[in-house]
Amino acid sequence: DLSSGINAEWPLRPGFDRRIADIESAIHAIKKGGFETLLAVELLEAQVLLKKLKRIQKAALEVAKLSQQTIAIMKSYNKPPDVVTQVMRSVFLLLGNKSSELQTWPDILIQLNKIGKINTKRRIQCCVPEDIDYSAAQKVELILCKYDEELVFDTTQALGVFYNWAECIADERLALPVKITEKNKSSGLFGAARPPPLQEGGIVASGTPPTKKKKFKPPPDTAGSKGKKEGKKKKKSAVAANGSISQSNLPPPPKFLFNGDR
């Protein structure tokens, strides 16, 4: 179960698996509450978003599972095949390295041999599409399209896993706007996915129980407040006279899943 968590040694960006859990909870709440028709568009968006998040999570998990021995086989090349150099160059371009730092295989090995917080595995677990430069993703797409996945895996297992991650994360970055704004970050692929609770103690997408609002205590009566009360009484009497409230006076339904641009 990909949404149940991440290998503790290589955690993804904090909140990544929580976002997946929130979206799964929201989808379950919509279906359980019988809102599939009313929230059909939001439900579809949530399902597409969940699929993308799980795809990235799975690719990053496969990298995390690579043993040092498997990676060492790839590092042992003195003059690696072109596919090895190009795939690993793509990985580091997506992680934010400049092309000038990745000119030769020894340059790439310098990045691959880094340890601690800046080691390659950890950097991959913390990488999300919004962090990637759009032009870097374009370069990577042009590089990777030259190679067949089967050929890459036949070269070394580790290379195939890195290839899958690079292809996945580059695709998702190219699906986002060229320039990422704060608004895009809050409503995009990795943005806030937790919807607000429905009115009147309805279902809550994040799975948390609805909170009761504190009753508002009005200030002592004044001349102004008396006038407002009289106005309210008139409105109530008008509603009682009509016997019903017009549809136009009803509030719009809550926007359940996303508060960003579609």
XYZ file of C-alpha atoms in Angstrom:
262
model
C 0.000 0.000 0.000
C 1.825 3.079 -1.249
C -0.179 5.533 0.850
C 0.503 3.758 4.147
C 3.894 5.423 4.546
C 7.448 5.815 3.383
C 10.672 4.048 4.286
C 11.725 5.831 7.492
C 15.350 6.061 6.357
C 14.415 8.058 3.260
C 11.261 10.038 4.065
C 9.654 12.044 1.312
C 9.024 15.730 1.836
C 7.079 16.148 5.109
C 3.362 15.920 4.453
C 3.673 14.067 1.132
C 2.053 10.868 2.369
C -0.382 12.952 4.454
C -1.589 14.649 1.260
C -2.223 11.251 -0.288
C -4.123 10.143 2.833
C -6.192 13.354 2.803
C -7.193 12.902 -0.827
C -8.067 9.242 -0.289
C -10.172 10.265 2.710
C -11.906 12.961 0.647
C -12.756 10.508 -2.145
C -14.092 8.011 0.381
C -16.170 10.717 2.082
C -17.718 11.846 -1.228
C -18.709 8.296 -2.145
C -19.954 7.421 1.329
C -22.015 10.611 1.508
C -23.589 10.037 -1.904
C -22.116 13.195 -3.453
C -20.708 11.545 -6.618
C -23.146 13.435 -8.871
C -23.055 16.788 -7.092
C -19.238 16.786 -6.873
C -18.472 14.839 -10.050
C -15.850 17.300 -11.324
C -14.092 17.572 -7.960
C -14.142 13.795 -7.580
C -12.500 13.304 -10.968
C -9.835 15.931 -10.165
C -9.107 14.203 -6.856
C -8.735 10.803 -8.526
C -6.357 12.175 -11.189
C -4.312 13.993 -8.547
C -4.103 10.879 -6.388
C -2.855 8.815 -9.336
C -0.095 11.349 -10.060
C 1.017 11.543 -6.436
C 1.184 7.769 -6.117
C 3.150 7.490 -9.357
C 5.806 9.889 -8.072
C 5.812 8.254 -4.659
C 6.331 4.799 -6.162
C 9.232 5.980 -8.355
C 10.933 7.653 -5.372
C 10.417 4.549 -3.230
C 12.131 2.373 -5.828
C 15.169 4.675 -5.685
C 15.153 4.514 -1.890
C 15.220 0.706 -2.011
C 18.374 0.563 -4.169
C 21.252 -1.025 -2.287
C 24.698 0.544 -2.224
C 26.028 -2.561 -3.941
C 23.619 -2.106 -6.868
C 24.595 1.537 -7.254
C 28.295 0.628 -6.925
C 28.046 -1.495 -10.097
C 27.051 1.614 -12.021
C 29.779 3.698 -10.360
C 32.437 1.172 -11.357
C 32.428 2.265 -14.996
C 35.576 4.048 -16.174
C 34.046 4.828 -19.552
C 30.318 4.086 -19.226
C 27.957 3.632 -22.186
C 26.367 6.857 -23.370
C 23.009 5.830 -21.885
C 24.505 5.739 -18.367
C 26.009 9.210 -18.634
C 22.896 10.751 -20.154
C 20.399 9.231 -17.723
C 22.418 10.227 -14.654
C 22.995 13.694 -16.094
C 19.201 13.971 -16.429
C 18.716 12.976 -12.790
C 21.020 15.728 -11.535
C 19.565 18.346 -13.876
C 16.180 17.668 -12.295
C 17.724 17.923 -8.836
C 18.940 21.422 -9.623
C 22.544 20.957 -10.747
C 23.786 23.122 -13.614
C 24.850 21.653 -16.943
C 28.362 23.013 -16.356
C 28.651 20.735 -13.293
C 27.748 17.637 -15.312
C 29.968 17.798 -18.389
C 31.793 14.477 -17.947
C 31.293 11.136 -16.185
C 33.781 12.088 -13.420
C 31.682 15.245 -12.842
C 28.561 13.107 -12.455
C 30.377 10.712 -10.101
C 31.236 13.649 -7.832
C 27.506 14.295 -7.386
C 26.678 10.604 -7.066
C 29.320 10.090 -4.350
C 28.098 12.871 -2.062
C 26.978 11.733 1.385
C 24.867 13.029 4.269
C 21.961 15.362 3.659
C 23.044 16.058 0.083
C 23.341 12.445 -1.032
C 21.465 11.517 -4.188
C 18.835 9.287 -2.595
C 17.840 11.887 -0.044
C 17.675 14.655 -2.637
C 15.341 12.531 -4.749
C 13.005 11.835 -1.816
C 12.712 15.581 -1.163
C 12.192 16.595 -4.796
C 8.742 17.638 -6.017
C 7.763 18.947 -9.481
C 7.311 22.550 -8.286
C 11.003 22.684 -7.325
C 12.210 21.785 -10.823
C 13.088 24.401 -13.415
C 10.827 24.068 -16.460
C 13.717 24.329 -18.926
C 15.559 21.542 -17.074
C 12.518 19.283 -17.425
C 12.407 20.054 -21.158
C 16.079 19.130 -21.545
C 15.550 15.887 -19.669
C 12.579 14.949 -21.813
C 14.658 15.407 -24.972
C 17.465 13.274 -23.506
C 15.330 10.408 -22.193
C 13.149 10.046 -25.289
C 16.213 8.674 -27.127
C 16.400 5.587 -24.917
C 14.115 2.603 -24.556
C 13.259 1.613 -20.971
C 14.137 -2.031 -21.589
C 17.580 -1.037 -22.893
C 18.184 1.089 -19.810
C 17.267 -1.727 -17.394
C 19.421 -4.158 -19.339
C 22.406 -1.874 -18.747
C 22.085 -1.896 -14.936
C 19.130 -2.229 -12.570
C 20.053 0.966 -10.733
C 20.128 2.948 -13.963
C 16.633 1.725 -14.857
C 15.256 2.855 -11.489
C 16.832 6.312 -11.838
C 15.484 6.499 -15.401
C 11.922 5.764 -14.239
C 12.076 8.440 -11.550
C 13.505 11.066 -13.914
C 10.910 10.359 -16.598
C 8.061 10.457 -14.070
C 9.044 13.679 -12.300
C 9.897 15.472 -15.576
C 6.485 14.585 -17.036
C 4.691 15.992 -14.003
C 6.752 19.197 -14.048
C 5.938 19.792 -17.722
C 2.244 19.387 -16.895
C 2.465 22.410 -14.567
C 2.662 26.099 -15.607
C 6.056 27.312 -16.856
C 6.303 29.787 -13.983
C 5.230 28.490 -10.592
C 3.631 31.149 -8.370
C 2.647 30.891 -4.718
C -0.955 30.478 -5.865
C 0.056 27.527 -8.076
C 1.919 25.944 -5.167
C -1.123 26.202 -2.890
C -3.524 24.744 -5.440
C -1.380 22.630 -7.766
C -0.111 19.091 -7.741
C 1.466 19.318 -4.290
C -0.712 22.092 -2.949
C -3.161 22.048 -0.089
C -5.442 19.141 -0.865
C -7.464 19.185 2.313
C -11.006 20.469 1.743
C -13.068 22.399 4.281
C -15.794 20.562 6.229
C -19.332 20.611 4.898
C -21.895 22.773 6.651
C -24.102 21.531 9.490
C -21.641 18.937 10.765
C -21.302 17.176 7.425
C -18.499 14.918 6.248
C -14.949 16.166 6.570
C -12.592 15.155 3.773
C -9.464 14.979 5.905
C -11.093 12.409 8.177
C -11.114 14.688 11.232
C -14.359 15.220 13.185
C -16.163 18.523 12.602
C -15.475 21.141 15.248
C -18.320 22.927 16.981
C -18.313 26.679 16.661
C -18.537 28.725 19.827
C -21.800 30.586 20.218
C -21.457 34.302 19.694
C -22.567 36.387 22.649
C -24.062 39.713 21.490
C -23.012 42.930 23.288
C -25.466 44.742 25.576
C -28.439 46.314 23.792
C -27.850 49.771 22.411
C -29.941 52.017 20.243
C -28.215 50.651 17.122
C -28.579 47.019 18.126
C -32.289 47.509 18.864
C -32.731 48.848 15.350
C -30.999 45.785 13.895
C -33.210 43.448 15.948
C -36.322 45.180 14.684
C -35.023 44.789 11.122
C -34.479 41.059 11.684
C -38.006 40.683 13.081
C -39.389 42.307 9.940
C -37.411 39.892 7.740
C -38.671 36.909 9.738
C -42.250 38.068 9.445
C -41.805 38.532 5.690
C -40.482 34.971 5.359
C -43.373 33.652 7.436
C -45.818 35.509 5.200
C -44.341 34.077 2.016
C -44.102 30.592 3.521
C -40.761 29.797 1.798
C -37.395 31.227 0.792
C -36.586 31.750 -2.867
C -33.843 29.582 -4.411
C -31.807 32.699 -5.247
C -31.389 33.473 -1.535
C -29.739 30.130 -0.785
C -25.922 30.068 -0.392
C -23.908 28.312 -3.122
C -22.662 24.768 -2.373
C -19.146 24.622 -0.879
C -16.237 24.078 -3.242
C -15.282 20.737 -1.743
C -11.850 19.772 -2.957
C -9.821 22.471 -4.601
C -9.538 26.198 -4.085
C -7.164 26.830 -6.981
C -7.559 27.425 -10.669
C -8.516 24.381 -12.729
